[in-house]
MMTF fields as JSON, N, C-alpha, C and O atoms, coordinates in Angstrom:
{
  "mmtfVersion": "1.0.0",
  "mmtfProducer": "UNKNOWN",
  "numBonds": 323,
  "numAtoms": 324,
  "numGroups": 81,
  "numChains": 1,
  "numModels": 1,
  "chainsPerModel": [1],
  "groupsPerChain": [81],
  "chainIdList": ["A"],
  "bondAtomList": [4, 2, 8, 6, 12, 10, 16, 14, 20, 18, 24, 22, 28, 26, 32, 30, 36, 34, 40, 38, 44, 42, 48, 46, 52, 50, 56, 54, 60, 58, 64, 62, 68, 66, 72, 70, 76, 74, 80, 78, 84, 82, 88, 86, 92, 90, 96, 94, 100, 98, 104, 102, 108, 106, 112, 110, 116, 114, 120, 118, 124, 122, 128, 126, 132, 130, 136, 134, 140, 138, 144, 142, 148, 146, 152, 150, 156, 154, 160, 158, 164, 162, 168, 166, 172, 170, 176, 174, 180, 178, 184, 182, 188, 186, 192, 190, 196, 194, 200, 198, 204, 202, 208, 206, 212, 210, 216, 214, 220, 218, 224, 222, 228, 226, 232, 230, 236, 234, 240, 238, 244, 242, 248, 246, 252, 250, 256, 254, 260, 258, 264, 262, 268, 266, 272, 270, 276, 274, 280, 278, 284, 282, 288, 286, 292, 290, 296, 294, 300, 298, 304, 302, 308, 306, 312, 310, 316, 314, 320, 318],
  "bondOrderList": [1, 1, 1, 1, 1, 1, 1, 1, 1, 1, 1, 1, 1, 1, 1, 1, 1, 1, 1, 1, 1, 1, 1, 1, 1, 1, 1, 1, 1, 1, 1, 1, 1, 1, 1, 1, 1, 1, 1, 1, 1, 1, 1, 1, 1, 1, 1, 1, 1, 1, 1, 1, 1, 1, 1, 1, 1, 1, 1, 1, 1, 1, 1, 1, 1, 1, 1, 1, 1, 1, 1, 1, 1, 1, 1, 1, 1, 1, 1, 1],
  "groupList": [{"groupName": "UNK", "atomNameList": ["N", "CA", "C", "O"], "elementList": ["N", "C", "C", "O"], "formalChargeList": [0, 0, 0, 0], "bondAtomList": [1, 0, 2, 1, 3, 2], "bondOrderList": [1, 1, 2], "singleLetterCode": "X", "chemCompType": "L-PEPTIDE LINKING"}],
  "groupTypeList": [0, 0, 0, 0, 0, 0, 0, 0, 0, 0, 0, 0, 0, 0, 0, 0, 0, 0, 0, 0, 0, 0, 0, 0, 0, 0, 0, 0, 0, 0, 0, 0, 0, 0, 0, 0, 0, 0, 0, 0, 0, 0, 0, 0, 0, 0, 0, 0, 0, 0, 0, 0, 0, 0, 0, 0, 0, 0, 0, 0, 0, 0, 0, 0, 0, 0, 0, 0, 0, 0, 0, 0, 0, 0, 0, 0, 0, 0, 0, 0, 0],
  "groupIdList": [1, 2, 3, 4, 5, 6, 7, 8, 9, 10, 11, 12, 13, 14, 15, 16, 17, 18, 19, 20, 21, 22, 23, 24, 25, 26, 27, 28, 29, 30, 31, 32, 33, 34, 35, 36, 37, 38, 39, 40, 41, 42, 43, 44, 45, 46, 47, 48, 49, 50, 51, 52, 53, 54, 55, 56, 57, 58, 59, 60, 61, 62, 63, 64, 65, 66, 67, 68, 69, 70, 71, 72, 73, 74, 75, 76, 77, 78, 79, 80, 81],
  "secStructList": [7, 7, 6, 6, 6, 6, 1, 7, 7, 3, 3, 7, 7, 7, 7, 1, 1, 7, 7, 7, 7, 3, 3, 7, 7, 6, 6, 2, 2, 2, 2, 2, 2, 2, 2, 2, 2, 2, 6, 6, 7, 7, 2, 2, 2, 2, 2, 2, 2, 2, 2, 2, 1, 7, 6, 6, 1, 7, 2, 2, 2, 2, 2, 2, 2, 2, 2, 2, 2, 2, 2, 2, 2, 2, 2, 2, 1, 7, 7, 7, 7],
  "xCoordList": [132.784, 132.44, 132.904, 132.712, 133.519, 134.214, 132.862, 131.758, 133.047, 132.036, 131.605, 130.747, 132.649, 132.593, 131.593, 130.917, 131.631, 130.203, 129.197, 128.398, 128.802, 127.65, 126.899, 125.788, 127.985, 127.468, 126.56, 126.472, 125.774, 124.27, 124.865, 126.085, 124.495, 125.068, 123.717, 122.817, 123.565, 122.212, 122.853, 123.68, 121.787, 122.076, 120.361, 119.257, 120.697, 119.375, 119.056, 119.863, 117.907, 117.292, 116.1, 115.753, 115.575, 114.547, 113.519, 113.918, 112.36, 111.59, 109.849, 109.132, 109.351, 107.69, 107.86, 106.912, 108.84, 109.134, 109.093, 108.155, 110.068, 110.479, 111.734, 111.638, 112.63, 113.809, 113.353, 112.377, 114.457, 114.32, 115.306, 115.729, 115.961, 116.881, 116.514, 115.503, 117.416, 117.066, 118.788, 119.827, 118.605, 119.461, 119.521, 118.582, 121.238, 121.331, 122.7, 123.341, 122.948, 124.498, 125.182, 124.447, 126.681, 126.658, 126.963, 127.669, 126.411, 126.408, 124.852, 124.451, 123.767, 122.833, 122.716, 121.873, 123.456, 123.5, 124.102, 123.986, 125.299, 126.018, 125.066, 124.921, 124.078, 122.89, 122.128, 121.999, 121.649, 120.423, 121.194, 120.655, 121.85, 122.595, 122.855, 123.3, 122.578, 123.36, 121.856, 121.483, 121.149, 119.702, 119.191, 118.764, 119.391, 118.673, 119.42, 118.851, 121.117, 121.266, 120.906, 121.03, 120.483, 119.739, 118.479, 118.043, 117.868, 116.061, 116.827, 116.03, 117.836, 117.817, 117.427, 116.646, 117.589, 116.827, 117.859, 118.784, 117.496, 118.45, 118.271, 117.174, 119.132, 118.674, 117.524, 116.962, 117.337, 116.175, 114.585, 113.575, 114.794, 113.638, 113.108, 111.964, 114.701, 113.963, 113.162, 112.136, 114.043, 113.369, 112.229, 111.459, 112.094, 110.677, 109.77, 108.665, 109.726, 108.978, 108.578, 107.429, 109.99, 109.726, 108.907, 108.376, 108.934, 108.066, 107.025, 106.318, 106.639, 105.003, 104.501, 103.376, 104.875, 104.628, 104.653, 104.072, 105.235, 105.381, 104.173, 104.213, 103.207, 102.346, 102.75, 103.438, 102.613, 102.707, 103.839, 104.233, 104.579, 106.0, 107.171, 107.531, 108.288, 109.371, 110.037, 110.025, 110.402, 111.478, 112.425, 112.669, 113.112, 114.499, 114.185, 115.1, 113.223, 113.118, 112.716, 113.289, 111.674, 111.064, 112.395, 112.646, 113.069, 114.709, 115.246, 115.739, 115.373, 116.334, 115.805, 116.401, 114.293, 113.003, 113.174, 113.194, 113.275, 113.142, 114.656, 114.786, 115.625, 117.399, 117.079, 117.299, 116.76, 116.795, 116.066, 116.554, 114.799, 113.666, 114.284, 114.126, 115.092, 115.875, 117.029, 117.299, 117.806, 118.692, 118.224, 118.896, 117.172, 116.885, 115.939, 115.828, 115.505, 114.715, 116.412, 116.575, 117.36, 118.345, 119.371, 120.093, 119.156, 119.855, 119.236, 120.063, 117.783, 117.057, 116.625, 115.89, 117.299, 117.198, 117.485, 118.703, 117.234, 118.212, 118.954, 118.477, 120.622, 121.736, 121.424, 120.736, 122.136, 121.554, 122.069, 123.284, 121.612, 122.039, 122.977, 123.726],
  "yCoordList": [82.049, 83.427, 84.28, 83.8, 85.541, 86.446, 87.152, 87.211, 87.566, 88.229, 89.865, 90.579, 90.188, 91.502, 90.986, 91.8, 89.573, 89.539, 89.448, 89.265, 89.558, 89.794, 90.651, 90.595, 91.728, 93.461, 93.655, 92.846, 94.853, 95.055, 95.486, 95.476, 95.954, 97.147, 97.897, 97.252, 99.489, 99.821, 100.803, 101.701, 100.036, 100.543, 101.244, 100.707, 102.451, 103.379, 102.497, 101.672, 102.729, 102.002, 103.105, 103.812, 103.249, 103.465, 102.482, 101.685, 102.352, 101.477, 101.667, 101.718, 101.76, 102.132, 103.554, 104.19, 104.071, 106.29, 106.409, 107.107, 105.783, 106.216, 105.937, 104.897, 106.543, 106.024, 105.428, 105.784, 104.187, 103.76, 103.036, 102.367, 102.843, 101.913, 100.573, 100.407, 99.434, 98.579, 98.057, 98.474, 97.258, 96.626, 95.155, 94.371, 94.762, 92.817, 93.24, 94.149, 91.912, 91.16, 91.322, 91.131, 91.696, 91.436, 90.211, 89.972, 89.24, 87.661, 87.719, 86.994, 89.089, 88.637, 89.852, 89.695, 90.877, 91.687, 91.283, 91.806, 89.891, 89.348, 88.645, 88.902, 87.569, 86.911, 87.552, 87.343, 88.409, 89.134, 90.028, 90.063, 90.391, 91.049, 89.743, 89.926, 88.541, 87.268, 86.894, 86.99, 86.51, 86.265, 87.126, 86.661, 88.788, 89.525, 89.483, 90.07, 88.811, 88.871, 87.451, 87.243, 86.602, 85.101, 85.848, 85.14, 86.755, 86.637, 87.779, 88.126, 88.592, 89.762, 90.666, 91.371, 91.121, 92.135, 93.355, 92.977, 94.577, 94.795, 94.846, 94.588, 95.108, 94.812, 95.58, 95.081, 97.027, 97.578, 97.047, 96.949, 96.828, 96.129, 94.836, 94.667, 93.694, 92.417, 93.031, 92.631, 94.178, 94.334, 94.961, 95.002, 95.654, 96.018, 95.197, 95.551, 93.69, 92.498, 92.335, 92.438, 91.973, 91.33, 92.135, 91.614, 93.556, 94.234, 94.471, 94.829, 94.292, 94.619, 93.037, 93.114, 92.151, 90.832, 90.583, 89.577, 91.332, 90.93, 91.188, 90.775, 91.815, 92.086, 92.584, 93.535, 92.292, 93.081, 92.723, 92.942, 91.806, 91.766, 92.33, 92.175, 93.258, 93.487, 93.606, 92.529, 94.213, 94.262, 93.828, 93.173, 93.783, 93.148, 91.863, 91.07, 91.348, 90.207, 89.253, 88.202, 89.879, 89.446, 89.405, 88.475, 90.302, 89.486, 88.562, 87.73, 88.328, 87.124, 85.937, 85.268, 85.855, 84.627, 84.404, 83.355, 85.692, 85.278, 84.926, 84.078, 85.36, 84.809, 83.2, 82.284, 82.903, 81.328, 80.749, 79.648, 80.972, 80.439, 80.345, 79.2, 81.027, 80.756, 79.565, 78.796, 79.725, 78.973, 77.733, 76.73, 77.649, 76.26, 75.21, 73.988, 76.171, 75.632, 75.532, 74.427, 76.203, 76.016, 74.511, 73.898, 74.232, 73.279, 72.033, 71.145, 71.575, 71.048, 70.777, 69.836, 71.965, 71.29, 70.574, 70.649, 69.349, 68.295, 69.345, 70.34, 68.618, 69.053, 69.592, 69.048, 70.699, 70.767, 70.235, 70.189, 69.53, 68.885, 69.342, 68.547],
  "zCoordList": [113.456, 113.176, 114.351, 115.468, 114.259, 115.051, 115.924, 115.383, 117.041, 117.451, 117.044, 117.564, 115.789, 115.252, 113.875, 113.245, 113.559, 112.668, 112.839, 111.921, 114.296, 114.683, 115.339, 115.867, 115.162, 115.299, 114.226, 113.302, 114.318, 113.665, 112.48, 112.649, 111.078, 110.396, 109.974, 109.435, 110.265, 109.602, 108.697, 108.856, 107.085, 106.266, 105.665, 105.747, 105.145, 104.675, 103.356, 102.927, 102.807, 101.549, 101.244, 102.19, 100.195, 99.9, 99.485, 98.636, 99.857, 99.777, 99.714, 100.714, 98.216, 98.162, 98.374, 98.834, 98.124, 97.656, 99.08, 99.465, 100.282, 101.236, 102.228, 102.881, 102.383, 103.114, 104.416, 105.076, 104.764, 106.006, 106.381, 105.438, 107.514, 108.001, 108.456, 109.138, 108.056, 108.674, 108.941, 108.428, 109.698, 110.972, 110.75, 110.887, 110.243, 110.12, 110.009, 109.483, 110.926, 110.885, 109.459, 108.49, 109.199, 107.835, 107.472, 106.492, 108.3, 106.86, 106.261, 105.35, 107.204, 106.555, 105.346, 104.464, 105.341, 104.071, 103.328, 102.22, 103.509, 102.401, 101.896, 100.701, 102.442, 102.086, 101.051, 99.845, 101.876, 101.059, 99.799, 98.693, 99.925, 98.162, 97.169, 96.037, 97.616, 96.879, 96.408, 95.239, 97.344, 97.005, 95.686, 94.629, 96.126, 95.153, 94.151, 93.231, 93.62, 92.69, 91.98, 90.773, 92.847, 92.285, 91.703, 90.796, 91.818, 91.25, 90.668, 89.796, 90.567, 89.04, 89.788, 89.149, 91.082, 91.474, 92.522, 93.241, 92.399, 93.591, 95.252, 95.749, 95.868, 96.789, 97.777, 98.752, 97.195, 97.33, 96.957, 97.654, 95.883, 95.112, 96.087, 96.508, 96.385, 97.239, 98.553, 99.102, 98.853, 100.394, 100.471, 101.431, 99.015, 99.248, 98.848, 99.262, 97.853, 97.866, 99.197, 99.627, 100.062, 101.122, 102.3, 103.281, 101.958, 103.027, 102.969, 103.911, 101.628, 100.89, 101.488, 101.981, 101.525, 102.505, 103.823, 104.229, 104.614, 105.882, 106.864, 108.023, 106.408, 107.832, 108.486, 108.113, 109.998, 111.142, 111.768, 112.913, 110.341, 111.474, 111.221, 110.054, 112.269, 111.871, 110.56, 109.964, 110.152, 108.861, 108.983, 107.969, 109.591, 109.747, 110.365, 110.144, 111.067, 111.302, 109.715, 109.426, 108.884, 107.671, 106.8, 106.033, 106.958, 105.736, 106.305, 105.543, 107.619, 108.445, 107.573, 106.728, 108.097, 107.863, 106.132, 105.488, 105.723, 103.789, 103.44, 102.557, 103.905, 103.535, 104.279, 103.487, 105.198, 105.801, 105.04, 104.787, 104.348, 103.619, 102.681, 102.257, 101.912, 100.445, 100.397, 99.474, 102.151, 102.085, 102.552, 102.312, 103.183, 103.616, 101.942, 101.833, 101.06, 99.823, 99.165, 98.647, 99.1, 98.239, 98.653, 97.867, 100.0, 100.465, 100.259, 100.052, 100.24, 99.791, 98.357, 98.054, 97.19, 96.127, 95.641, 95.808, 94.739, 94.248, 93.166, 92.622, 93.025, 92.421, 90.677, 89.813, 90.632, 88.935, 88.016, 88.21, 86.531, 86.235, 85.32, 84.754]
}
């Protein structure tokens, strides 16, 4: 990976009837748009699942943790048949 993919990208969203920025590498906005098109959702919608969940932690840390949590259950699934 180039060290230009691991510059930040902040992109605006609306989320629960309010704009906000959040801040990820883009392999993790390539992630998270891939994820939300695995559950049917867009990518506003996942991030606001995922923020109505997070507690007291970070937003942009809570998508890192939920894109690894998807990919580490997806790597672990047995093969489909």
């Amino acid at each position: 990976m180039s060290a230009g993919g691991l510059a930040l990208k902040k992109r605006s969203l609306s989320i629960a009837g309010h704009r906000t920025s959040v801040s990820l590498e883009e392999a993790f906005w390539t992630a998270l748009k891939a994820l939300a098109a695995r559950r049917g959702l867009s990518v506003a919608a996942l991030v606001g699942e995922i923020d109505a969940g997070r507690g007291d932690a970070n937003l942009s840390c809570a998508l890192r943790v939920a894109i690894l949590t998807d990919a580490l259950a997806r790597a672990e699934a047995p093969p489909s048949a």
